Amino acid sequence: MKKAILSAIMGLATLGAAATDYVVYGTVGEGQEQIPCNYYQWEGTYDSQEVDGATVWTIHNDTWFGGGWESVETWDASVLNNTDVKLKFEYKTTGNSIVSLQFNNTSKGVTDQLEVSLPDRDGEWHEAVVDMNAKYQKVLSSITNGDKVYVFAPVGGAGWGGKEISFRNIRFEVTGEQVEPEPEPDFGLGNVWHGSAQGKSAQSGKFSLNIDYEITANADGTFTIVAEFDNTDASFNYELLNRGKWDKFENVGGNTFSLTTTNTYALKERVYELAFWIASSDGLIRIDFEYLFGAGNELVIAPRVSAKAENVTATSADIVYDVTLPAELEGADVVVYLNDEVAAASPVALTGLTPNTAYAYTLKAVATLGGETYEGKPLKVEFKTLRDGATTLVYYAIADDLVPNAYLDGEDPATDRRDIPMSIEAKIIYNPDMTMTVEAIPHCNGNIVGLVPGITLRGKFDRKDMVVEDGKWTVTTPAGVTYDEGEGFDYLYFWLRYDGGESGNRFFIHGYKAGDVNEPVAYGEAASIDLTIGATEFAVDQTALVTTVVKDGNGHYLLDQTADLSVEGSAFVIDNGKLVATGLGTATVTATMGEISKSTDVICFLTSAAENKALNLETANVESDHENPAPAFDGNEDSQMVWDCSQTDEHYLRLDLGAVMHVQAVQLVWEGASATNYTVTLENEAAEPAMMRAAVKEDGHVFTVEDGDGGAGKTPRKNLYLEDYTPIAARYVTLNTTKAFDSGWGIKLKEMRVMGTVAPTVGVEDVAVDTDTVVNVYTLQGVCVLRGVNPAEAADCLPAGVYIMGTRKVVVK
């Protein structure tokens, strides 16, 4: 239905046939055309290289990633607005990759993003084929010559798990007939757009809904929509989603509902993210439709048929239908056709069907009044007959990942929380009644405190607890939660709750379709080691848990095999599975088992006495071009100060620590909207010139950063210290930013920590000096700071420190 409405808005017309391959990325062969593109990286990292004569694009990331190729305006992208378009590409991955493809007409602001199934995760190349007409019709239909289009833009997130995914030979295969939009309809305030829409409940698909609606463009930029729903129920919640807002319908009589939007629009503006949103007792119904603000059309007078399949068995089904006539056709003679033959009275009984088979029937109502014929829109009713129920079908899989922030029986939750590796052997059973049973055996080196396992099966059975008995987890979906054979499980994962957290959707099983069968999956030989350390930058006496996981060639955890740990470097030791910093310096931690190993470098740059001297500084001690810099010094990384970069990326922050400190490091914690180029300057306190005849200000230090990190979902951290870990005597610390990661985001600083100790003042006290004596005052380095002064007066004006006054060593506090 959505396609039909879009066609009505844009007035699509079919042109001549085309048969060309359009290459996005890769080698251009005979009969192919290169799409001229610009590549834009939104998040993550990638590289491009030639492998076996083919150009390969590889994404590396452990969180969210996104990026893609946008065609240039001079390329005629309308060739993709075609009746048969296939996107074909080859991929290779070993990770639990959740990948979606964005397809965007950026010139018109039309976008769609759908998850793409990449079931083969064996590290070999496989081809994926995406039917663009079935998946992205809304975007395809909007494309005209001169539009810029993101022709290939993969994005991913949870479940990526630090893996990589490679693509090559990305191209469009265009074999149908090109379509081109006809001139747009007339636009104007007060115009009325008439449309109809249909949808089914997301949970079971058994409840269908038909909607006739009209939209009026109001003078204030809002629009009023009046909708007539069939199958209404007082318990339903009727809403309209538009541009991120939900507006609630009001019943204005019978099955008719109305609302006026709170969002406003300009003439011809596309009302994006527009959908009817109905919460029913049978599950959510979301029906997307299209509207260009101010568009008008003529109301089509025709009968409307609604229908659904009921009482579906392995060999039979009933099609129940109803016909609604507009007032203009009251008293008309009506005939309903089923697959172009006159239908029997409702319900139509279908018999002799084949078990486990998809069927589609088309109904159409035709009304005759006064010698005129009025033909309604065809309605397709789809259903699948049940299995014959003879056997269960079993599929085997292994899911591996880390359980974050967990601890085992007998451990201390205050000190021993860490990411604990777990491997789950799963058996997925498709039952004769089309319900699902999942049995699982977890492998973990101990019992995770408070563990309650659960599972999600394609959203129909979401985060449900499993029964635990004799070390096995099990669950069976209730009779009302069934799956058609061949139904794909885009969401199938174990979900673990435990003391202190939950695992989310880490333990994913990919590529399963209801009814799939295979042989039991076995663990292989050791092939690699994962080494995880709770920290890589330390203070003396700080500890961090070390976790090692031995994996087979398919990435499955071999938890019965243990790697040996070693440390190269005198600043760290391993003590009972923990890394301990014993002094300033660097080290390399290595996990080894047989001939395989994995290493990580660590550094200790702070003494155990170091404290954050910038914590909760008084307002008078902070100077900045920001009106409220306090969030950067409150010790809370959930708060932040935000610099506006709409005019400039250059901003500053100057701290007065109140006294000279021995600064060991300055630590900066940014939000993803970070500064990427900046300096941090440390300066010593200078005595006021009027208080001394001669003074020398000791040199401070300037740290320059030109490689700062940033990006969505990141919390970049930077530790600045001298290579030999020598403290810097400083009272003033100044941050100057010169470049933002993205000026449009501003610069956001979560925390600025100045780690160090108070400059030492312990020494000689109550020194007796002759008040009539005139002396010169020197630092311990022999630098003269005062000449011909009285010792008692000198002590009052000197900064804290140790000095030589005449022949005596004096400590000034």
PDB file of N, CA and C in Angstrom, residues 507-569:
ATOM      1  N   PHE A 507      25.227 -12.204  23.305  1.00  0.00           N
ATOM      2  CA  PHE A 507      25.318 -13.627  22.945  1.00  0.00           C
ATOM      3  C   PHE A 507      24.358 -13.921  21.792  1.00  0.00           C
ATOM      4  N   PHE A 508      24.747 -13.490  20.602  1.00  0.00           N
ATOM      5  CA  PHE A 508      23.911 -13.569  19.411  1.00  0.00           C
ATOM      6  C   PHE A 508      24.131 -14.891  18.675  1.00  0.00           C
ATOM      7  N   ILE A 509      23.063 -15.416  18.074  1.00  0.00           N
ATOM      8  CA  ILE A 509      23.139 -16.509  17.105  1.00  0.00           C
ATOM      9  C   ILE A 509      22.577 -15.956  15.803  1.00  0.00           C
ATOM     10  N   HIS A 510      23.378 -15.948  14.755  1.00  0.00           N
ATOM     11  CA  HIS A 510      23.007 -15.307  13.494  1.00  0.00           C
ATOM     12  C   HIS A 510      22.622 -16.332  12.430  1.00  0.00           C
ATOM     13  N   GLY A 511      21.748 -15.895  11.528  1.00  0.00           N
ATOM     14  CA  GLY A 511      21.481 -16.654  10.313  1.00  0.00           C
ATOM     15  C   GLY A 511      20.466 -17.772  10.437  1.00  0.00           C
ATOM     16  N   TYR A 512      19.857 -17.956  11.639  1.00  0.00           N
ATOM     17  CA  TYR A 512      18.910 -19.065  11.804  1.00  0.00           C
ATOM     18  C   TYR A 512      17.559 -18.724  11.187  1.00  0.00           C
ATOM     19  N   LYS A 513      16.958 -19.710  10.528  1.00  0.00           N
ATOM     20  CA  LYS A 513      15.590 -19.619  10.037  1.00  0.00           C
ATOM     21  C   LYS A 513      14.822 -20.808  10.592  1.00  0.00           C
ATOM     22  N   ALA A 514      13.584 -20.562  10.986  1.00  0.00           N
ATOM     23  CA  ALA A 514      12.760 -21.618  11.579  1.00  0.00           C
ATOM     24  C   ALA A 514      12.743 -22.845  10.664  1.00  0.00           C
ATOM     25  N   GLY A 515      13.100 -23.975  11.229  1.00  0.00           N
ATOM     26  CA  GLY A 515      13.140 -25.211  10.463  1.00  0.00           C
ATOM     27  C   GLY A 515      14.506 -25.590   9.962  1.00  0.00           C
ATOM     28  N   ASP A 516      15.521 -24.722  10.128  1.00  0.00           N
ATOM     29  CA  ASP A 516      16.881 -25.082   9.736  1.00  0.00           C
ATOM     30  C   ASP A 516      17.376 -26.262  10.557  1.00  0.00           C
ATOM     31  N   VAL A 517      18.144 -27.150   9.909  1.00  0.00           N
ATOM     32  CA  VAL A 517      18.750 -28.287  10.614  1.00  0.00           C
ATOM     33  C   VAL A 517      20.228 -28.352  10.258  1.00  0.00           C
ATOM     34  N   ASN A 518      21.034 -28.846  11.175  1.00  0.00           N
ATOM     35  CA  ASN A 518      22.462 -29.038  10.916  1.00  0.00           C
ATOM     36  C   ASN A 518      23.005 -30.077  11.886  1.00  0.00           C
ATOM     37  N   GLU A 519      24.276 -30.379  11.741  1.00  0.00           N
ATOM     38  CA  GLU A 519      24.937 -31.308  12.641  1.00  0.00           C
ATOM     39  C   GLU A 519      25.404 -30.559  13.891  1.00  0.00           C
ATOM     40  N   PRO A 520      25.544 -31.258  15.020  1.00  0.00           N
ATOM     41  CA  PRO A 520      26.046 -30.599  16.235  1.00  0.00           C
ATOM     42  C   PRO A 520      27.376 -29.896  15.983  1.00  0.00           C
ATOM     43  N   VAL A 521      27.529 -28.701  16.562  1.00  0.00           N
ATOM     44  CA  VAL A 521      28.727 -27.892  16.389  1.00  0.00           C
ATOM     45  C   VAL A 521      29.742 -28.265  17.466  1.00  0.00           C
ATOM     46  N   ALA A 522      30.998 -28.486  17.057  1.00  0.00           N
ATOM     47  CA  ALA A 522      32.046 -28.875  18.009  1.00  0.00           C
ATOM     48  C   ALA A 522      33.074 -27.759  18.127  1.00  0.00           C
ATOM     49  N   TYR A 523      33.711 -27.682  19.292  1.00  0.00           N
ATOM     50  CA  TYR A 523      34.822 -26.755  19.480  1.00  0.00           C
ATOM     51  C   TYR A 523      36.053 -27.287  18.744  1.00  0.00           C
ATOM     52  N   GLY A 524      36.879 -26.353  18.225  1.00  0.00           N
ATOM     53  CA  GLY A 524      38.064 -26.748  17.476  1.00  0.00           C
ATOM     54  C   GLY A 524      39.338 -26.594  18.283  1.00  0.00           C
ATOM     55  N   GLU A 525      40.470 -26.609  17.584  1.00  0.00           N
ATOM     56  CA  GLU A 525      41.771 -26.465  18.228  1.00  0.00           C
ATOM     57  C   GLU A 525      42.058 -24.994  18.533  1.00  0.00           C
ATOM     58  N   ALA A 526      42.911 -24.765  19.525  1.00  0.00           N
ATOM     59  CA  ALA A 526      43.284 -23.404  19.911  1.00  0.00           C
ATOM     60  C   ALA A 526      43.944 -22.683  18.733  1.00  0.00           C
ATOM     61  N   ALA A 527      43.505 -21.453  18.461  1.00  0.00           N
ATOM     62  CA  ALA A 527      44.034 -20.697  17.329  1.00  0.00           C
ATOM     63  C   ALA A 527      44.444 -19.275  17.700  1.00  0.00           C
ATOM     64  N   SER A 528      43.871 -18.708  18.757  1.00  0.00           N
ATOM     65  CA  SER A 528      44.195 -17.335  19.132  1.00  0.00           C
ATOM     66  C   SER A 528      43.892 -17.124  20.605  1.00  0.00           C
ATOM     67  N   ILE A 529      44.359 -15.974  21.120  1.00  0.00           N
ATOM     68  CA  ILE A 529      44.144 -15.622  22.523  1.00  0.00           C
ATOM     69  C   ILE A 529      43.639 -14.178  22.587  1.00  0.00           C
ATOM     70  N   ASP A 530      42.588 -13.955  23.374  1.00  0.00           N
ATOM     71  CA  ASP A 530      42.168 -12.602  23.724  1.00  0.00           C
ATOM     72  C   ASP A 530      42.752 -12.261  25.092  1.00  0.00           C
ATOM     73  N   LEU A 531      43.358 -11.087  25.187  1.00  0.00           N
ATOM     74  CA  LEU A 531      43.947 -10.625  26.451  1.00  0.00           C
ATOM     75  C   LEU A 531      43.285  -9.295  26.814  1.00  0.00           C
ATOM     76  N   THR A 532      42.622  -9.266  27.972  1.00  0.00           N
ATOM     77  CA  THR A 532      41.934  -8.064  28.428  1.00  0.00           C
ATOM     78  C   THR A 532      42.463  -7.665  29.796  1.00  0.00           C
ATOM     79  N   ILE A 533      42.875  -6.397  29.931  1.00  0.00           N
ATOM     80  CA  ILE A 533      43.364  -5.871  31.202  1.00  0.00           C
ATOM     81  C   ILE A 533      42.449  -4.720  31.603  1.00  0.00           C
ATOM     82  N   GLY A 534      42.085  -4.672  32.871  1.00  0.00           N
ATOM     83  CA  GLY A 534      41.145  -3.665  33.357  1.00  0.00           C
ATOM     84  C   GLY A 534      41.596  -2.239  33.140  1.00  0.00           C
ATOM     85  N   ALA A 535      42.901  -2.004  32.973  1.00  0.00           N
ATOM     86  CA  ALA A 535      43.440  -0.674  32.689  1.00  0.00           C
ATOM     87  C   ALA A 535      44.768  -0.849  31.972  1.00  0.00           C
ATOM     88  N   THR A 536      45.175   0.175  31.251  1.00  0.00           N
ATOM     89  CA  THR A 536      46.500   0.152  30.609  1.00  0.00           C
ATOM     90  C   THR A 536      47.383   1.281  31.112  1.00  0.00           C
ATOM     91  N   GLU A 537      46.819   2.252  31.879  1.00  0.00           N
ATOM     92  CA  GLU A 537      47.575   3.351  32.464  1.00  0.00           C
ATOM     93  C   GLU A 537      47.311   3.363  33.962  1.00  0.00           C
ATOM     94  N   PHE A 538      48.399   3.421  34.764  1.00  0.00           N
ATOM     95  CA  PHE A 538      48.295   3.129  36.194  1.00  0.00           C
ATOM     96  C   PHE A 538      48.952   4.201  37.051  1.00  0.00           C
ATOM     97  N   ALA A 539      48.576   4.166  38.334  1.00  0.00           N
ATOM     98  CA  ALA A 539      49.337   4.803  39.408  1.00  0.00           C
ATOM     99  C   ALA A 539      50.012   3.693  40.212  1.00  0.00           C
ATOM    100  N   VAL A 540      51.097   4.025  40.895  1.00  0.00           N
ATOM    101  CA  VAL A 540      51.810   3.036  41.715  1.00  0.00           C
ATOM    102  C   VAL A 540      50.842   2.430  42.732  1.00  0.00           C
ATOM    103  N   ASP A 541      50.917   1.116  42.899  1.00  0.00           N
ATOM    104  CA  ASP A 541      50.071   0.302  43.787  1.00  0.00           C
ATOM    105  C   ASP A 541      48.674   0.047  43.216  1.00  0.00           C
ATOM    106  N   GLN A 542      48.353   0.632  42.069  1.00  0.00           N
ATOM    107  CA  GLN A 542      47.059   0.340  41.444  1.00  0.00           C
ATOM    108  C   GLN A 542      47.084  -1.065  40.861  1.00  0.00           C
ATOM    109  N   THR A 543      45.943  -1.753  40.913  1.00  0.00           N
ATOM    110  CA  THR A 543      45.830  -3.108  40.368  1.00  0.00           C
ATOM    111  C   THR A 543      44.737  -3.157  39.314  1.00  0.00           C
ATOM    112  N   ALA A 544      44.816  -4.149  38.447  1.00  0.00           N
ATOM    113  CA  ALA A 544      43.784  -4.373  37.430  1.00  0.00           C
ATOM    114  C   ALA A 544      43.690  -5.861  37.151  1.00  0.00           C
ATOM    115  N   LEU A 545      42.450  -6.334  36.994  1.00  0.00           N
ATOM    116  CA  LEU A 545      42.241  -7.743  36.688  1.00  0.00           C
ATOM    117  C   LEU A 545      42.667  -8.047  35.253  1.00  0.00           C
ATOM    118  N   VAL A 546      43.260  -9.214  35.068  1.00  0.00           N
ATOM    119  CA  VAL A 546      43.698  -9.661  33.753  1.00  0.00           C
ATOM    120  C   VAL A 546      42.848 -10.868  33.350  1.00  0.00           C
ATOM    121  N   THR A 547      42.240 -10.793  32.157  1.00  0.00           N
ATOM    122  CA  THR A 547      41.402 -11.889  31.664  1.00  0.00           C
ATOM    123  C   THR A 547      41.974 -12.395  30.345  1.00  0.00           C
ATOM    124  N   THR A 548      42.141 -13.691  30.244  1.00  0.00           N
ATOM    125  CA  THR A 548      42.596 -14.293  28.992  1.00  0.00           C
ATOM    126  C   THR A 548      41.551 -15.305  28.515  1.00  0.00           C
ATOM    127  N   VAL A 549      41.379 -15.368  27.207  1.00  0.00           N
ATOM    128  CA  VAL A 549      40.459 -16.334  26.615  1.00  0.00           C
ATOM    129  C   VAL A 549      41.156 -16.994  25.432  1.00  0.00           C
ATOM    130  N   VAL A 550      41.256 -18.303  25.462  1.00  0.00           N
ATOM    131  CA  VAL A 550      41.783 -19.062  24.336  1.00  0.00           C
ATOM    132  C   VAL A 550      40.612 -19.389  23.401  1.00  0.00           C
ATOM    133  N   LYS A 551      40.801 -19.153  22.080  1.00  0.00           N
ATOM    134  CA  LYS A 551      39.716 -19.336  21.125  1.00  0.00           C
ATOM    135  C   LYS A 551      40.136 -20.277  19.999  1.00  0.00           C
ATOM    136  N   ASP A 552      39.145 -20.964  19.431  1.00  0.00           N
ATOM    137  CA  ASP A 552      39.433 -21.818  18.284  1.00  0.00           C
ATOM    138  C   ASP A 552      39.340 -21.002  16.997  1.00  0.00           C
ATOM    139  N   GLY A 553      39.499 -21.653  15.873  1.00  0.00           N
ATOM    140  CA  GLY A 553      39.537 -20.957  14.595  1.00  0.00           C
ATOM    141  C   GLY A 553      38.240 -20.267  14.232  1.00  0.00           C
ATOM    142  N   ASN A 554      37.116 -20.673  14.811  1.00  0.00           N
ATOM    143  CA  ASN A 554      35.831 -20.034  14.562  1.00  0.00           C
ATOM    144  C   ASN A 554      35.497 -18.977  15.601  1.00  0.00           C
ATOM    145  N   GLY A 555      36.459 -18.700  16.483  1.00  0.00           N
ATOM    146  CA  GLY A 555      36.245 -17.682  17.508  1.00  0.00           C
ATOM    147  C   GLY A 555      35.524 -18.167  18.735  1.00  0.00           C
ATOM    148  N   HIS A 556      35.289 -19.474  18.849  1.00  0.00           N
ATOM    149  CA  HIS A 556      34.607 -20.007  20.026  1.00  0.00           C
ATOM    150  C   HIS A 556      35.573 -20.123  21.199  1.00  0.00           C
ATOM    151  N   TYR A 557      35.081 -19.818  22.398  1.00  0.00           N
ATOM    152  CA  TYR A 557      35.917 -19.806  23.591  1.00  0.00           C
ATOM    153  C   TYR A 557      36.224 -21.230  24.060  1.00  0.00           C
ATOM    154  N   LEU A 558      37.500 -21.496  24.277  1.00  0.00           N
ATOM    155  CA  LEU A 558      37.935 -22.785  24.825  1.00  0.00           C
ATOM    156  C   LEU A 558      38.251 -22.567  26.299  1.00  0.00           C
ATOM    157  N   LEU A 559      37.213 -22.575  27.138  1.00  0.00           N
ATOM    158  CA  LEU A 559      37.371 -22.182  28.531  1.00  0.00           C
ATOM    159  C   LEU A 559      38.026 -23.251  29.389  1.00  0.00           C
ATOM    160  N   ASP A 560      38.243 -24.431  28.825  1.00  0.00           N
ATOM    161  CA  ASP A 560      38.971 -25.470  29.565  1.00  0.00           C
ATOM    162  C   ASP A 560      40.481 -25.368  29.324  1.00  0.00           C
ATOM    163  N   GLN A 561      40.912 -24.391  28.528  1.00  0.00           N
ATOM    164  CA  GLN A 561      42.335 -24.204  28.260  1.00  0.00           C
ATOM    165  C   GLN A 561      42.767 -22.841  28.806  1.00  0.00           C
ATOM    166  N   THR A 562      43.945 -22.800  29.429  1.00  0.00           N
ATOM    167  CA  THR A 562      44.405 -21.605  30.128  1.00  0.00           C
ATOM    168  C   THR A 562      45.720 -21.124  29.544  1.00  0.00           C
ATOM    169  N   ALA A 563      45.826 -19.807  29.361  1.00  0.00           N
ATOM    170  CA  ALA A 563      47.067 -19.208  28.886  1.00  0.00           C
ATOM    171  C   ALA A 563      47.927 -18.793  30.079  1.00  0.00           C
ATOM    172  N   ASP A 564      49.242 -18.873  29.921  1.00  0.00           N
ATOM    173  CA  ASP A 564      50.186 -18.422  30.949  1.00  0.00           C
ATOM    174  C   ASP A 564      50.463 -16.937  30.763  1.00  0.00           C
ATOM    175  N   LEU A 565      50.574 -16.217  31.889  1.00  0.00           N
ATOM    176  CA  LEU A 565      50.828 -14.784  31.862  1.00  0.00           C
ATOM    177  C   LEU A 565      52.261 -14.474  32.265  1.00  0.00           C
ATOM    178  N   SER A 566      52.851 -13.489  31.592  1.00  0.00           N
ATOM    179  CA  SER A 566      54.188 -13.030  31.950  1.00  0.00           C
ATOM    180  C   SER A 566      54.251 -11.526  31.757  1.00  0.00           C
ATOM    181  N   VAL A 567      55.212 -10.875  32.468  1.00  0.00           N
ATOM    182  CA  VAL A 567      55.391  -9.423  32.378  1.00  0.00           C
ATOM    183  C   VAL A 567      56.847  -9.131  32.061  1.00  0.00           C
ATOM    184  N   GLU A 568      57.086  -8.336  31.029  1.00  0.00           N
ATOM    185  CA  GLU A 568      58.432  -7.883  30.703  1.00  0.00           C
ATOM    186  C   GLU A 568      58.542  -6.410  31.087  1.00  0.00           C
ATOM    187  N   GLY A 569      59.327  -6.110  32.103  1.00  0.00           N
ATOM    188  CA  GLY A 569      59.448  -4.759  32.624  1.00  0.00           C
ATOM    189  C   GLY A 569      59.386  -4.776  34.132  1.00  0.00           C
TER     190      GLY A 569
END
